[in-house]
Every structure is written in structure tokens, then in C-alpha cells.
């Protein structure tokens, strides 16, 4: 198996993003894949092709301007192009004022744009029952109209679906002192914050109260870096054969990668956006123009 090269970043870590949408039944691989992608935090190659996305802003959750959406997708594209030959391209922006479930928002968009559908939809929303606001994001997919063929063909759901990433745009990475509310309640971490370490000092960073021991993490490098990596993370779930066990360092991931039980490298976890490296190989192999 080819050895992956890591970058010597500051000590960084992201815990697995919680993704609660239903996933297909896992299908165990018949062979151990050899990863072909190599993470690089600095290289900025030009993508050879794009995964097109439309952004839908759920205005009943929070406002996100076109400029903010463009910047978010551009950031996600830059991060993704360091791991694959692909980037993300924003092809449409719209606001949804009707409310309802995120699936209903997706289906309304599809009904209004049957002849110009993207590969995926980024729904900027608190999510169904507030799931995205709580966890940062989750994934899913919806059926496309007859005749649609996605150029990125999922190994588990095929080519007739449009992928969905529900993302909380203003998610507070490593929030500190909020105690499950929207306002600061304490000058130190409480209620499971700061990787379940009570008593960590809270500091102001990126416009909110954050765990002091997380301010140098890659995910805290900009106010929306976490949201940009969530775009990547959620779309990649549809290209896995391991369901929710496709996160970085799960037993299934370590087995696929030929790594020992309990393997975990902080730098690598963050560089791969919390996903098992072999899922990137699945995505690369899925492209069928």
C-alpha cells in the first residue's frame, strides 16, 4: 500500500462530524483499496473537472448572501482540489422562504429547474429538527427527474440522484461556554464542550467564544473553514460503501486502509475533513462524464 504523505501542521484535530441522514446498507469491499489521493494543505492545483452545486438558503433559519455562498463554495473547492482532481463550482443561488423539510426545499428547486440541474445541492439551513445547527451538517440525496444522469455516479445509489449537503453556515466550531444555548453562559467550558473537557478557558476568536485550546486548529483558521469542510464531508458520504462507518479512524476505515486498530493521527484527520481517505478514491473513480 502506498504510504500517504502528511504535512507538519500545528497540532489539529476535528472530531467526526455527526451525520444523521439515512444511509444505504453497507456493502463490505471484496478487496482492500489502495488510496491514490494524497493530502496537501498548501498545494493549489487547478481542478480538471467540477462537481457543480446550487446553493439553497433556508431563510427561515438564517440569512446567507450570494457573496457569502460564493466564498463558501470557493473555499470548499480549494480544499477539495488539494485531495482530488476536482473542485466545486457554484452554478446557482436561491433563497427558499417556504419552509418545511430540507427534502421539500430540494424538491421545490428540482421542480423549478428540471433542465439545468447540478450534481449536488448545498442547503444552508439549521436542518430538520435543528440537526445541522447542532452538529454542523448532514447528508442525503433526492431522486432526479427521468432522464437525468449525474456525472458523479455513486457506487451505492447510482446515477439518478442529486446529492444533498445540509450545512449550518455559521456553525461555531469548538464553541465554549454556551451550555447548549445561543449566548455565553460561562467563562469556561461546560456540558461536554471542548472535547468533553470541563473547565477549559473560553476566548473570543472568529467572532464567538471558543475553547482556548482550539484556536490554533486548522478548522478555526477562518470563521467559515469548518462550514467549507462540512460541504466536502457531507457530499462524500454518498460515495462510500460503509455508511456512517466511513468517518476517519473508524474500525472499518482503519481496516480498509490496512492500519492497526485504534489508529488516529490528528493532522491527518483534519486534512481529510473527518473522512476515511479511501472515500476520496471512490469519488475520483465515480466520475463518468
PDB file of C-alpha atoms in Angstrom:
ATOM      1  CA  UNK A   1       0.000   0.000   0.000  1.00  0.00           C
ATOM      2  CA  UNK A   2       1.398   3.405  -0.938  1.00  0.00           C
ATOM      3  CA  UNK A   3       2.419   5.454   2.093  1.00  0.00           C
ATOM      4  CA  UNK A   4       0.444   8.682   2.458  1.00  0.00           C
ATOM      5  CA  UNK A   5       2.434  11.889   2.944  1.00  0.00           C
ATOM      6  CA  UNK A   6       1.374  14.161   5.796  1.00  0.00           C
ATOM      7  CA  UNK A   7       2.031  17.836   6.348  1.00  0.00           C
ATOM      8  CA  UNK A   8       3.622  19.061   9.566  1.00  0.00           C
ATOM      9  CA  UNK A   9       0.793  21.282  10.699  1.00  0.00           C
ATOM     10  CA  UNK A  10       0.213  22.605  14.161  1.00  0.00           C
ATOM     11  CA  UNK A  11      -1.481  20.025  16.313  1.00  0.00           C
ATOM     12  CA  UNK A  12      -5.003  19.954  14.950  1.00  0.00           C
ATOM     13  CA  UNK A  13      -7.981  17.737  15.411  1.00  0.00           C
ATOM     14  CA  UNK A  14     -11.580  17.549  14.402  1.00  0.00           C
ATOM     15  CA  UNK A  15     -13.963  15.070  15.821  1.00  0.00           C
ATOM     16  CA  UNK A  16     -16.179  13.201  13.434  1.00  0.00           C
ATOM     17  CA  UNK A  17     -18.968  15.320  12.026  1.00  0.00           C
ATOM     18  CA  UNK A  18     -22.319  13.933  13.048  1.00  0.00           C
ATOM     19  CA  UNK A  19     -24.310  12.901  10.005  1.00  0.00           C
ATOM     20  CA  UNK A  20     -27.740  11.634  10.856  1.00  0.00           C
ATOM     21  CA  UNK A  21     -29.419  11.197   7.494  1.00  0.00           C
ATOM     22  CA  UNK A  22     -30.252   7.613   6.498  1.00  0.00           C
ATOM     23  CA  UNK A  23     -27.524   5.869   4.554  1.00  0.00           C
ATOM     24  CA  UNK A  24     -27.563   2.817   2.281  1.00  0.00           C
ATOM     25  CA  UNK A  25     -26.840  -0.592   3.767  1.00  0.00           C
ATOM     26  CA  UNK A  26     -23.057  -1.021   3.917  1.00  0.00           C
ATOM     27  CA  UNK A  27     -21.551  -3.450   1.420  1.00  0.00           C
ATOM     28  CA  UNK A  28     -18.221  -4.898   2.592  1.00  0.00           C
ATOM     29  CA  UNK A  29     -15.454  -4.468  -0.004  1.00  0.00           C
ATOM     30  CA  UNK A  30     -14.081  -7.595  -1.615  1.00  0.00           C
ATOM     31  CA  UNK A  31     -10.589  -6.137  -1.843  1.00  0.00           C
ATOM     32  CA  UNK A  32      -8.578  -3.683   0.202  1.00  0.00           C
ATOM     33  CA  UNK A  33      -8.405  -0.456  -1.822  1.00  0.00           C
ATOM     34  CA  UNK A  34      -5.092   1.315  -2.188  1.00  0.00           C
ATOM     35  CA  UNK A  35      -5.567   5.070  -1.749  1.00  0.00           C
ATOM     36  CA  UNK A  36      -4.472   7.239  -4.648  1.00  0.00           C
ATOM     37  CA  UNK A  37      -5.100  10.642  -3.090  1.00  0.00           C
ATOM     38  CA  UNK A  38      -2.511  12.453  -1.025  1.00  0.00           C
ATOM     39  CA  UNK A  39      -3.463  15.291   1.285  1.00  0.00           C
ATOM     40  CA  UNK A  40      -1.644  18.569   0.851  1.00  0.00           C
ATOM     41  CA  UNK A  41      -2.535  21.644   2.909  1.00  0.00           C
ATOM     42  CA  UNK A  42      -0.637  24.044   0.632  1.00  0.00           C
ATOM     43  CA  UNK A  43      -0.736  22.836  -2.972  1.00  0.00           C
ATOM     44  CA  UNK A  44      -3.422  24.564  -5.062  1.00  0.00           C
ATOM     45  CA  UNK A  45      -3.722  22.696  -8.354  1.00  0.00           C
ATOM     46  CA  UNK A  46      -6.361  23.692 -10.868  1.00  0.00           C
ATOM     47  CA  UNK A  47      -9.231  21.198 -10.934  1.00  0.00           C
ATOM     48  CA  UNK A  48      -9.609  19.115 -14.079  1.00  0.00           C
ATOM     49  CA  UNK A  49     -13.395  18.980 -13.637  1.00  0.00           C
ATOM     50  CA  UNK A  50     -16.053  20.316 -11.299  1.00  0.00           C
ATOM     51  CA  UNK A  51     -18.797  18.945  -9.093  1.00  0.00           C
ATOM     52  CA  UNK A  52     -21.496  21.529  -9.740  1.00  0.00           C
ATOM     53  CA  UNK A  53     -23.677  22.763  -6.904  1.00  0.00           C
ATOM     54  CA  UNK A  54     -26.638  25.030  -6.385  1.00  0.00           C
ATOM     55  CA  UNK A  55     -26.948  26.747  -3.025  1.00  0.00           C
ATOM     56  CA  UNK A  56     -30.377  26.981  -1.423  1.00  0.00           C
ATOM     57  CA  UNK A  57     -30.614  29.357   1.544  1.00  0.00           C
ATOM     58  CA  UNK A  58     -33.313  28.456   4.038  1.00  0.00           C
ATOM     59  CA  UNK A  59     -34.315  31.995   5.049  1.00  0.00           C
ATOM     60  CA  UNK A  60     -36.321  30.667   7.984  1.00  0.00           C
ATOM     61  CA  UNK A  61     -33.021  29.566   9.527  1.00  0.00           C
ATOM     62  CA  UNK A  62     -30.505  32.366   8.890  1.00  0.00           C
ATOM     63  CA  UNK A  63     -29.660  34.759   6.045  1.00  0.00           C
ATOM     64  CA  UNK A  64     -26.665  33.955   3.843  1.00  0.00           C
ATOM     65  CA  UNK A  65     -25.901  36.323   0.976  1.00  0.00           C
ATOM     66  CA  UNK A  66     -24.877  35.304  -2.518  1.00  0.00           C
ATOM     67  CA  UNK A  67     -21.382  36.642  -1.863  1.00  0.00           C
ATOM     68  CA  UNK A  68     -21.092  34.554   1.304  1.00  0.00           C
ATOM     69  CA  UNK A  69     -22.312  31.458  -0.537  1.00  0.00           C
ATOM     70  CA  UNK A  70     -19.850  32.054  -3.366  1.00  0.00           C
ATOM     71  CA  UNK A  71     -16.993  32.370  -0.877  1.00  0.00           C
ATOM     72  CA  UNK A  72     -18.049  29.210   0.952  1.00  0.00           C
ATOM     73  CA  UNK A  73     -18.110  27.086  -2.210  1.00  0.00           C
ATOM     74  CA  UNK A  74     -14.844  28.617  -3.404  1.00  0.00           C
ATOM     75  CA  UNK A  75     -13.182  27.688  -0.101  1.00  0.00           C
ATOM     76  CA  UNK A  76     -14.578  24.152  -0.268  1.00  0.00           C
ATOM     77  CA  UNK A  77     -13.317  23.833  -3.846  1.00  0.00           C
ATOM     78  CA  UNK A  78      -9.817  24.908  -2.858  1.00  0.00           C
ATOM     79  CA  UNK A  79      -9.661  22.369  -0.043  1.00  0.00           C
ATOM     80  CA  UNK A  80     -11.101  19.605  -2.225  1.00  0.00           C
ATOM     81  CA  UNK A  81      -8.693  20.244  -5.110  1.00  0.00           C
ATOM     82  CA  UNK A  82      -5.786  19.503  -2.767  1.00  0.00           C
ATOM     83  CA  UNK A  83      -7.153  15.988  -2.328  1.00  0.00           C
ATOM     84  CA  UNK A  84      -8.668  15.146  -5.723  1.00  0.00           C
ATOM     85  CA  UNK A  85      -8.507  16.325  -9.336  1.00  0.00           C
ATOM     86  CA  UNK A  86     -11.880  18.005  -8.781  1.00  0.00           C
ATOM     87  CA  UNK A  87     -13.312  21.213  -7.413  1.00  0.00           C
ATOM     88  CA  UNK A  88     -16.742  22.588  -6.622  1.00  0.00           C
ATOM     89  CA  UNK A  89     -18.465  25.084  -8.885  1.00  0.00           C
ATOM     90  CA  UNK A  90     -21.409  27.229  -7.824  1.00  0.00           C
ATOM     91  CA  UNK A  91     -23.899  27.337 -10.700  1.00  0.00           C
ATOM     92  CA  UNK A  92     -26.932  28.797  -8.925  1.00  0.00           C
ATOM     93  CA  UNK A  93     -28.011  30.567  -5.749  1.00  0.00           C
ATOM     94  CA  UNK A  94     -31.556  30.853  -4.498  1.00  0.00           C
ATOM     95  CA  UNK A  95     -33.458  31.615  -1.320  1.00  0.00           C
ATOM     96  CA  UNK A  96     -36.291  29.428  -0.064  1.00  0.00           C
ATOM     97  CA  UNK A  97     -38.920  31.199   2.014  1.00  0.00           C
ATOM     98  CA  UNK A  98     -41.490  28.383   2.090  1.00  0.00           C
ATOM     99  CA  UNK A  99     -40.032  26.368   4.958  1.00  0.00           C
ATOM    100  CA  UNK A 100     -40.720  22.698   5.515  1.00  0.00           C
ATOM    101  CA  UNK A 101     -38.207  19.894   5.394  1.00  0.00           C
ATOM    102  CA  UNK A 102     -34.889  20.136   3.605  1.00  0.00           C
ATOM    103  CA  UNK A 103     -36.101  17.429   1.207  1.00  0.00           C
ATOM    104  CA  UNK A 104     -39.066  19.644   0.311  1.00  0.00           C
ATOM    105  CA  UNK A 105     -36.682  22.530  -0.374  1.00  0.00           C
ATOM    106  CA  UNK A 106     -34.622  20.273  -2.620  1.00  0.00           C
ATOM    107  CA  UNK A 107     -37.676  19.025  -4.482  1.00  0.00           C
ATOM    108  CA  UNK A 108     -39.006  22.556  -4.989  1.00  0.00           C
ATOM    109  CA  UNK A 109     -35.678  23.536  -6.520  1.00  0.00           C
ATOM    110  CA  UNK A 110     -35.641  20.496  -8.791  1.00  0.00           C
ATOM    111  CA  UNK A 111     -39.203  21.157  -9.964  1.00  0.00           C
ATOM    112  CA  UNK A 112     -38.263  24.743 -10.847  1.00  0.00           C
ATOM    113  CA  UNK A 113     -35.044  23.803 -12.701  1.00  0.00           C
ATOM    114  CA  UNK A 114     -35.719  20.445 -14.406  1.00  0.00           C
ATOM    115  CA  UNK A 115     -33.424  21.133 -17.352  1.00  0.00           C
ATOM    116  CA  UNK A 116     -30.436  22.639 -15.567  1.00  0.00           C
ATOM    117  CA  UNK A 117     -29.782  20.503 -12.527  1.00  0.00           C
ATOM    118  CA  UNK A 118     -26.401  20.401 -10.766  1.00  0.00           C
ATOM    119  CA  UNK A 119     -24.608  17.397  -9.318  1.00  0.00           C
ATOM    120  CA  UNK A 120     -25.500  18.442  -5.802  1.00  0.00           C
ATOM    121  CA  UNK A 121     -27.474  20.865  -3.656  1.00  0.00           C
ATOM    122  CA  UNK A 122     -25.994  22.711  -0.693  1.00  0.00           C
ATOM    123  CA  UNK A 123     -28.846  23.664   1.621  1.00  0.00           C
ATOM    124  CA  UNK A 124     -27.731  26.300   4.117  1.00  0.00           C
ATOM    125  CA  UNK A 125     -30.109  25.680   6.977  1.00  0.00           C
ATOM    126  CA  UNK A 126     -30.444  24.759  10.634  1.00  0.00           C
ATOM    127  CA  UNK A 127     -31.708  21.467   9.213  1.00  0.00           C
ATOM    128  CA  UNK A 128     -34.598  19.188  10.037  1.00  0.00           C
ATOM    129  CA  UNK A 129     -35.268  19.364  13.782  1.00  0.00           C
ATOM    130  CA  UNK A 130     -32.177  21.574  14.087  1.00  0.00           C
ATOM    131  CA  UNK A 131     -29.764  18.754  13.255  1.00  0.00           C
ATOM    132  CA  UNK A 132     -27.382  20.866  11.176  1.00  0.00           C
ATOM    133  CA  UNK A 133     -27.283  23.622  13.798  1.00  0.00           C
ATOM    134  CA  UNK A 134     -26.461  21.039  16.444  1.00  0.00           C
ATOM    135  CA  UNK A 135     -23.846  19.033  14.548  1.00  0.00           C
ATOM    136  CA  UNK A 136     -22.687  21.257  11.676  1.00  0.00           C
ATOM    137  CA  UNK A 137     -24.237  19.301   8.814  1.00  0.00           C
ATOM    138  CA  UNK A 138     -25.636  16.069   7.449  1.00  0.00           C
ATOM    139  CA  UNK A 139     -26.066  14.407   4.068  1.00  0.00           C
ATOM    140  CA  UNK A 140     -28.708  12.870   1.858  1.00  0.00           C
ATOM    141  CA  UNK A 141     -29.966  12.638  -1.706  1.00  0.00           C
ATOM    142  CA  UNK A 142     -33.178  13.002  -3.693  1.00  0.00           C
ATOM    143  CA  UNK A 143     -34.419  11.431  -6.894  1.00  0.00           C
ATOM    144  CA  UNK A 144     -33.902  13.455 -10.061  1.00  0.00           C
ATOM    145  CA  UNK A 145     -36.401  13.708 -12.937  1.00  0.00           C
ATOM    146  CA  UNK A 146     -36.496  10.935 -15.510  1.00  0.00           C
ATOM    147  CA  UNK A 147     -33.630  11.230 -17.951  1.00  0.00           C
ATOM    148  CA  UNK A 148     -31.236  12.917 -15.542  1.00  0.00           C
ATOM    149  CA  UNK A 149     -27.805  11.339 -15.241  1.00  0.00           C
ATOM    150  CA  UNK A 150     -25.363  12.543 -12.610  1.00  0.00           C
ATOM    151  CA  UNK A 151     -21.795  12.645 -13.931  1.00  0.00           C
ATOM    152  CA  UNK A 152     -20.593  11.528 -10.495  1.00  0.00           C
ATOM    153  CA  UNK A 153     -22.013   8.033 -10.120  1.00  0.00           C
ATOM    154  CA  UNK A 154     -22.276   6.843  -6.538  1.00  0.00           C
ATOM    155  CA  UNK A 155     -21.183   3.222  -6.035  1.00  0.00           C
ATOM    156  CA  UNK A 156     -24.162   2.762  -3.697  1.00  0.00           C
ATOM    157  CA  UNK A 157     -27.016   4.914  -5.062  1.00  0.00           C
ATOM    158  CA  UNK A 158     -26.245   5.100  -8.782  1.00  0.00           C
ATOM    159  CA  UNK A 159     -26.513   7.991 -11.238  1.00  0.00           C
ATOM    160  CA  UNK A 160     -30.161   9.046 -10.989  1.00  0.00           C
ATOM    161  CA  UNK A 161     -29.914  11.003  -7.736  1.00  0.00           C
ATOM    162  CA  UNK A 162     -28.925  14.524  -6.788  1.00  0.00           C
ATOM    163  CA  UNK A 163     -26.687  14.679  -3.726  1.00  0.00           C
ATOM    164  CA  UNK A 164     -27.547  16.935  -0.779  1.00  0.00           C
ATOM    165  CA  UNK A 165     -25.409  18.520   1.905  1.00  0.00           C
ATOM    166  CA  UNK A 166     -27.341  20.344   4.622  1.00  0.00           C
ATOM    167  CA  UNK A 167     -24.886  22.790   6.208  1.00  0.00           C
ATOM    168  CA  UNK A 168     -25.126  25.183   9.141  1.00  0.00           C
ATOM    169  CA  UNK A 169     -23.282  28.155   7.651  1.00  0.00           C
ATOM    170  CA  UNK A 170     -22.463  29.955  10.915  1.00  0.00           C
ATOM    171  CA  UNK A 171     -21.633  26.855  12.952  1.00  0.00           C
ATOM    172  CA  UNK A 172     -19.435  27.617  15.966  1.00  0.00           C
ATOM    173  CA  UNK A 173     -16.524  25.213  15.794  1.00  0.00           C
ATOM    174  CA  UNK A 174     -15.213  24.382  19.306  1.00  0.00           C
ATOM    175  CA  UNK A 175     -17.827  26.625  20.916  1.00  0.00           C
ATOM    176  CA  UNK A 176     -17.105  27.317  24.579  1.00  0.00           C
ATOM    177  CA  UNK A 177     -19.291  28.390  27.488  1.00  0.00           C
ATOM    178  CA  UNK A 178     -22.648  28.321  25.680  1.00  0.00           C
ATOM    179  CA  UNK A 179     -24.038  25.288  27.539  1.00  0.00           C
ATOM    180  CA  UNK A 180     -26.351  24.402  24.648  1.00  0.00           C
ATOM    181  CA  UNK A 181     -27.707  27.937  24.193  1.00  0.00           C
ATOM    182  CA  UNK A 182     -27.073  30.762  21.714  1.00  0.00           C
ATOM    183  CA  UNK A 183     -25.476  33.045  24.298  1.00  0.00           C
ATOM    184  CA  UNK A 184     -22.429  32.631  26.522  1.00  0.00           C
ATOM    185  CA  UNK A 185     -23.297  31.245  29.954  1.00  0.00           C
ATOM    186  CA  UNK A 186     -19.843  30.593  31.385  1.00  0.00           C
ATOM    187  CA  UNK A 187     -16.215  31.759  31.021  1.00  0.00           C
ATOM    188  CA  UNK A 188     -15.102  28.117  30.890  1.00  0.00           C
ATOM    189  CA  UNK A 189     -16.259  25.030  29.002  1.00  0.00           C
ATOM    190  CA  UNK A 190     -19.367  23.224  30.261  1.00  0.00           C
ATOM    191  CA  UNK A 191     -21.743  20.437  29.236  1.00  0.00           C
ATOM    192  CA  UNK A 192     -19.397  18.393  27.050  1.00  0.00           C
ATOM    193  CA  UNK A 193     -17.704  21.321  25.309  1.00  0.00           C
ATOM    194  CA  UNK A 194     -14.022  21.426  24.346  1.00  0.00           C
ATOM    195  CA  UNK A 195     -13.859  17.700  23.576  1.00  0.00           C
ATOM    196  CA  UNK A 196     -15.701  16.951  26.806  1.00  0.00           C
ATOM    197  CA  UNK A 197     -13.112  18.737  28.937  1.00  0.00           C
ATOM    198  CA  UNK A 198     -14.904  20.910  31.517  1.00  0.00           C
ATOM    199  CA  UNK A 199     -13.142  23.993  32.803  1.00  0.00           C
ATOM    200  CA  UNK A 200     -11.197  24.914  29.645  1.00  0.00           C
ATOM    201  CA  UNK A 201     -10.908  28.694  29.374  1.00  0.00           C
ATOM    202  CA  UNK A 202     -13.073  30.355  26.731  1.00  0.00           C
ATOM    203  CA  UNK A 203     -11.599  33.053  24.466  1.00  0.00           C
ATOM    204  CA  UNK A 204     -13.032  35.261  21.742  1.00  0.00           C
ATOM    205  CA  UNK A 205     -11.992  34.047  18.281  1.00  0.00           C
ATOM    206  CA  UNK A 206     -13.702  34.290  14.883  1.00  0.00           C
ATOM    207  CA  UNK A 207     -16.441  36.380  16.471  1.00  0.00           C
ATOM    208  CA  UNK A 208     -17.590  33.978  19.178  1.00  0.00           C
ATOM    209  CA  UNK A 209     -16.499  32.234  22.378  1.00  0.00           C
ATOM    210  CA  UNK A 210     -14.163  29.333  21.577  1.00  0.00           C
ATOM    211  CA  UNK A 211     -12.142  26.778  23.515  1.00  0.00           C
ATOM    212  CA  UNK A 212      -8.738  28.260  24.254  1.00  0.00           C
ATOM    213  CA  UNK A 213      -7.028  25.013  23.258  1.00  0.00           C
ATOM    214  CA  UNK A 214      -8.629  25.047  19.775  1.00  0.00           C
ATOM    215  CA  UNK A 215      -7.802  28.498  18.437  1.00  0.00           C
ATOM    216  CA  UNK A 216      -4.738  27.265  16.517  1.00  0.00           C
ATOM    217  CA  UNK A 217      -6.598  24.376  14.878  1.00  0.00           C
ATOM    218  CA  UNK A 218      -6.947  24.397  11.117  1.00  0.00           C
ATOM    219  CA  UNK A 219     -10.731  24.383  11.439  1.00  0.00           C
ATOM    220  CA  UNK A 220     -10.538  27.630  13.398  1.00  0.00           C
ATOM    221  CA  UNK A 221      -8.351  29.347  10.808  1.00  0.00           C
ATOM    222  CA  UNK A 222     -11.309  31.300   9.368  1.00  0.00           C
ATOM    223  CA  UNK A 223     -14.899  31.814  10.570  1.00  0.00           C
ATOM    224  CA  UNK A 224     -16.267  29.536   7.826  1.00  0.00           C
ATOM    225  CA  UNK A 225     -13.475  26.984   7.334  1.00  0.00           C
ATOM    226  CA  UNK A 226     -15.479  24.409   9.269  1.00  0.00           C
ATOM    227  CA  UNK A 227     -18.547  25.016   7.073  1.00  0.00           C
ATOM    228  CA  UNK A 228     -16.431  24.629   3.925  1.00  0.00           C
ATOM    229  CA  UNK A 229     -15.055  21.281   5.083  1.00  0.00           C
ATOM    230  CA  UNK A 230     -18.588  20.230   6.020  1.00  0.00           C
ATOM    231  CA  UNK A 231     -19.603  20.681   2.361  1.00  0.00           C
ATOM    232  CA  UNK A 232     -16.909  18.188   1.361  1.00  0.00           C
ATOM    233  CA  UNK A 233     -17.619  15.807   4.230  1.00  0.00           C
ATOM    234  CA  UNK A 234     -21.351  15.580   3.607  1.00  0.00           C
ATOM    235  CA  UNK A 235     -21.155  15.059  -0.154  1.00  0.00           C
ATOM    236  CA  UNK A 236     -18.537  12.338   0.278  1.00  0.00           C
ATOM    237  CA  UNK A 237     -20.885  10.230   2.387  1.00  0.00           C
ATOM    238  CA  UNK A 238     -22.803   9.277  -0.755  1.00  0.00           C
ATOM    239  CA  UNK A 239     -19.637   7.782  -2.259  1.00  0.00           C
ATOM    240  CA  UNK A 240     -18.943   5.283   0.498  1.00  0.00           C
ATOM    241  CA  UNK A 241     -19.747   1.605   0.815  1.00  0.00           C
ATOM    242  CA  UNK A 242     -19.513   1.779   4.620  1.00  0.00           C
ATOM    243  CA  UNK A 243     -22.437   4.011   5.572  1.00  0.00           C
ATOM    244  CA  UNK A 244     -21.715   6.119   8.638  1.00  0.00           C
ATOM    245  CA  UNK A 245     -18.646   3.998   9.300  1.00  0.00           C
ATOM    246  CA  UNK A 246     -16.792   5.897   6.567  1.00  0.00           C
ATOM    247  CA  UNK A 247     -15.556   8.514   9.013  1.00  0.00           C
ATOM    248  CA  UNK A 248     -11.867   8.880   9.708  1.00  0.00           C
ATOM    249  CA  UNK A 249     -10.352   6.263  12.068  1.00  0.00           C
ATOM    250  CA  UNK A 250     -13.459   4.104  12.489  1.00  0.00           C
ATOM    251  CA  UNK A 251     -12.655   0.401  12.736  1.00  0.00           C
ATOM    252  CA  UNK A 252     -13.937  -0.041   9.174  1.00  0.00           C
ATOM    253  CA  UNK A 253     -11.758   2.796   7.882  1.00  0.00           C
ATOM    254  CA  UNK A 254      -8.642   1.512   9.594  1.00  0.00           C
ATOM    255  CA  UNK A 255      -9.337  -1.966   8.236  1.00  0.00           C
ATOM    256  CA  UNK A 256      -9.801  -0.640   4.672  1.00  0.00           C
ATOM    257  CA  UNK A 257      -6.588   1.355   4.976  1.00  0.00           C
ATOM    258  CA  UNK A 258      -4.593  -1.553   6.417  1.00  0.00           C
ATOM    259  CA  UNK A 259      -3.998   0.290   9.669  1.00  0.00           C
ATOM    260  CA  UNK A 260      -3.920  -1.085  13.210  1.00  0.00           C
ATOM    261  CA  UNK A 261      -6.941  -0.849  15.484  1.00  0.00           C
ATOM    262  CA  UNK A 262      -7.109   2.495  17.232  1.00  0.00           C
ATOM    263  CA  UNK A 263      -5.013   4.296  14.602  1.00  0.00           C
ATOM    264  CA  UNK A 264      -5.591   8.065  14.751  1.00  0.00           C
ATOM    265  CA  UNK A 265      -3.402  10.965  13.609  1.00  0.00           C
ATOM    266  CA  UNK A 266      -4.663  14.453  14.427  1.00  0.00           C
ATOM    267  CA  UNK A 267      -3.130  16.153  11.396  1.00  0.00           C
ATOM    268  CA  UNK A 268      -4.464  13.561   9.004  1.00  0.00           C
ATOM    269  CA  UNK A 269      -7.964  13.635  10.478  1.00  0.00           C
ATOM    270  CA  UNK A 270      -8.272  17.321   9.753  1.00  0.00           C
ATOM    271  CA  UNK A 271      -6.601  17.219   6.344  1.00  0.00           C
ATOM    272  CA  UNK A 272      -9.097  14.576   5.216  1.00  0.00           C
ATOM    273  CA  UNK A 273     -12.051  16.556   6.603  1.00  0.00           C
ATOM    274  CA  UNK A 274     -13.000  13.811   9.028  1.00  0.00           C
ATOM    275  CA  UNK A 275     -13.468  11.210   6.272  1.00  0.00           C
ATOM    276  CA  UNK A 276     -11.645   7.962   5.598  1.00  0.00           C
ATOM    277  CA  UNK A 277      -9.039   8.583   2.871  1.00  0.00           C
ATOM    278  CA  UNK A 278     -10.326   5.725   0.704  1.00  0.00           C
ATOM    279  CA  UNK A 279     -13.669   7.519   0.234  1.00  0.00           C
ATOM    280  CA  UNK A 280     -11.810  10.098  -1.848  1.00  0.00           C
ATOM    281  CA  UNK A 281     -10.712   7.278  -4.142  1.00  0.00           C
ATOM    282  CA  UNK A 282     -14.352   6.270  -4.539  1.00  0.00           C
ATOM    283  CA  UNK A 283     -15.227   9.826  -5.509  1.00  0.00           C
ATOM    284  CA  UNK A 284     -12.423  10.045  -8.066  1.00  0.00           C
ATOM    285  CA  UNK A 285     -13.497   6.722  -9.596  1.00  0.00           C
ATOM    286  CA  UNK A 286     -17.146   7.854  -9.710  1.00  0.00           C
ATOM    287  CA  UNK A 287     -16.629  10.497 -12.393  1.00  0.00           C
ATOM    288  CA  UNK A 288     -18.273   9.413 -15.662  1.00  0.00           C
ATOM    289  CA  UNK A 289     -18.579  12.443 -17.968  1.00  0.00           C
TER     290      UNK A 289
END
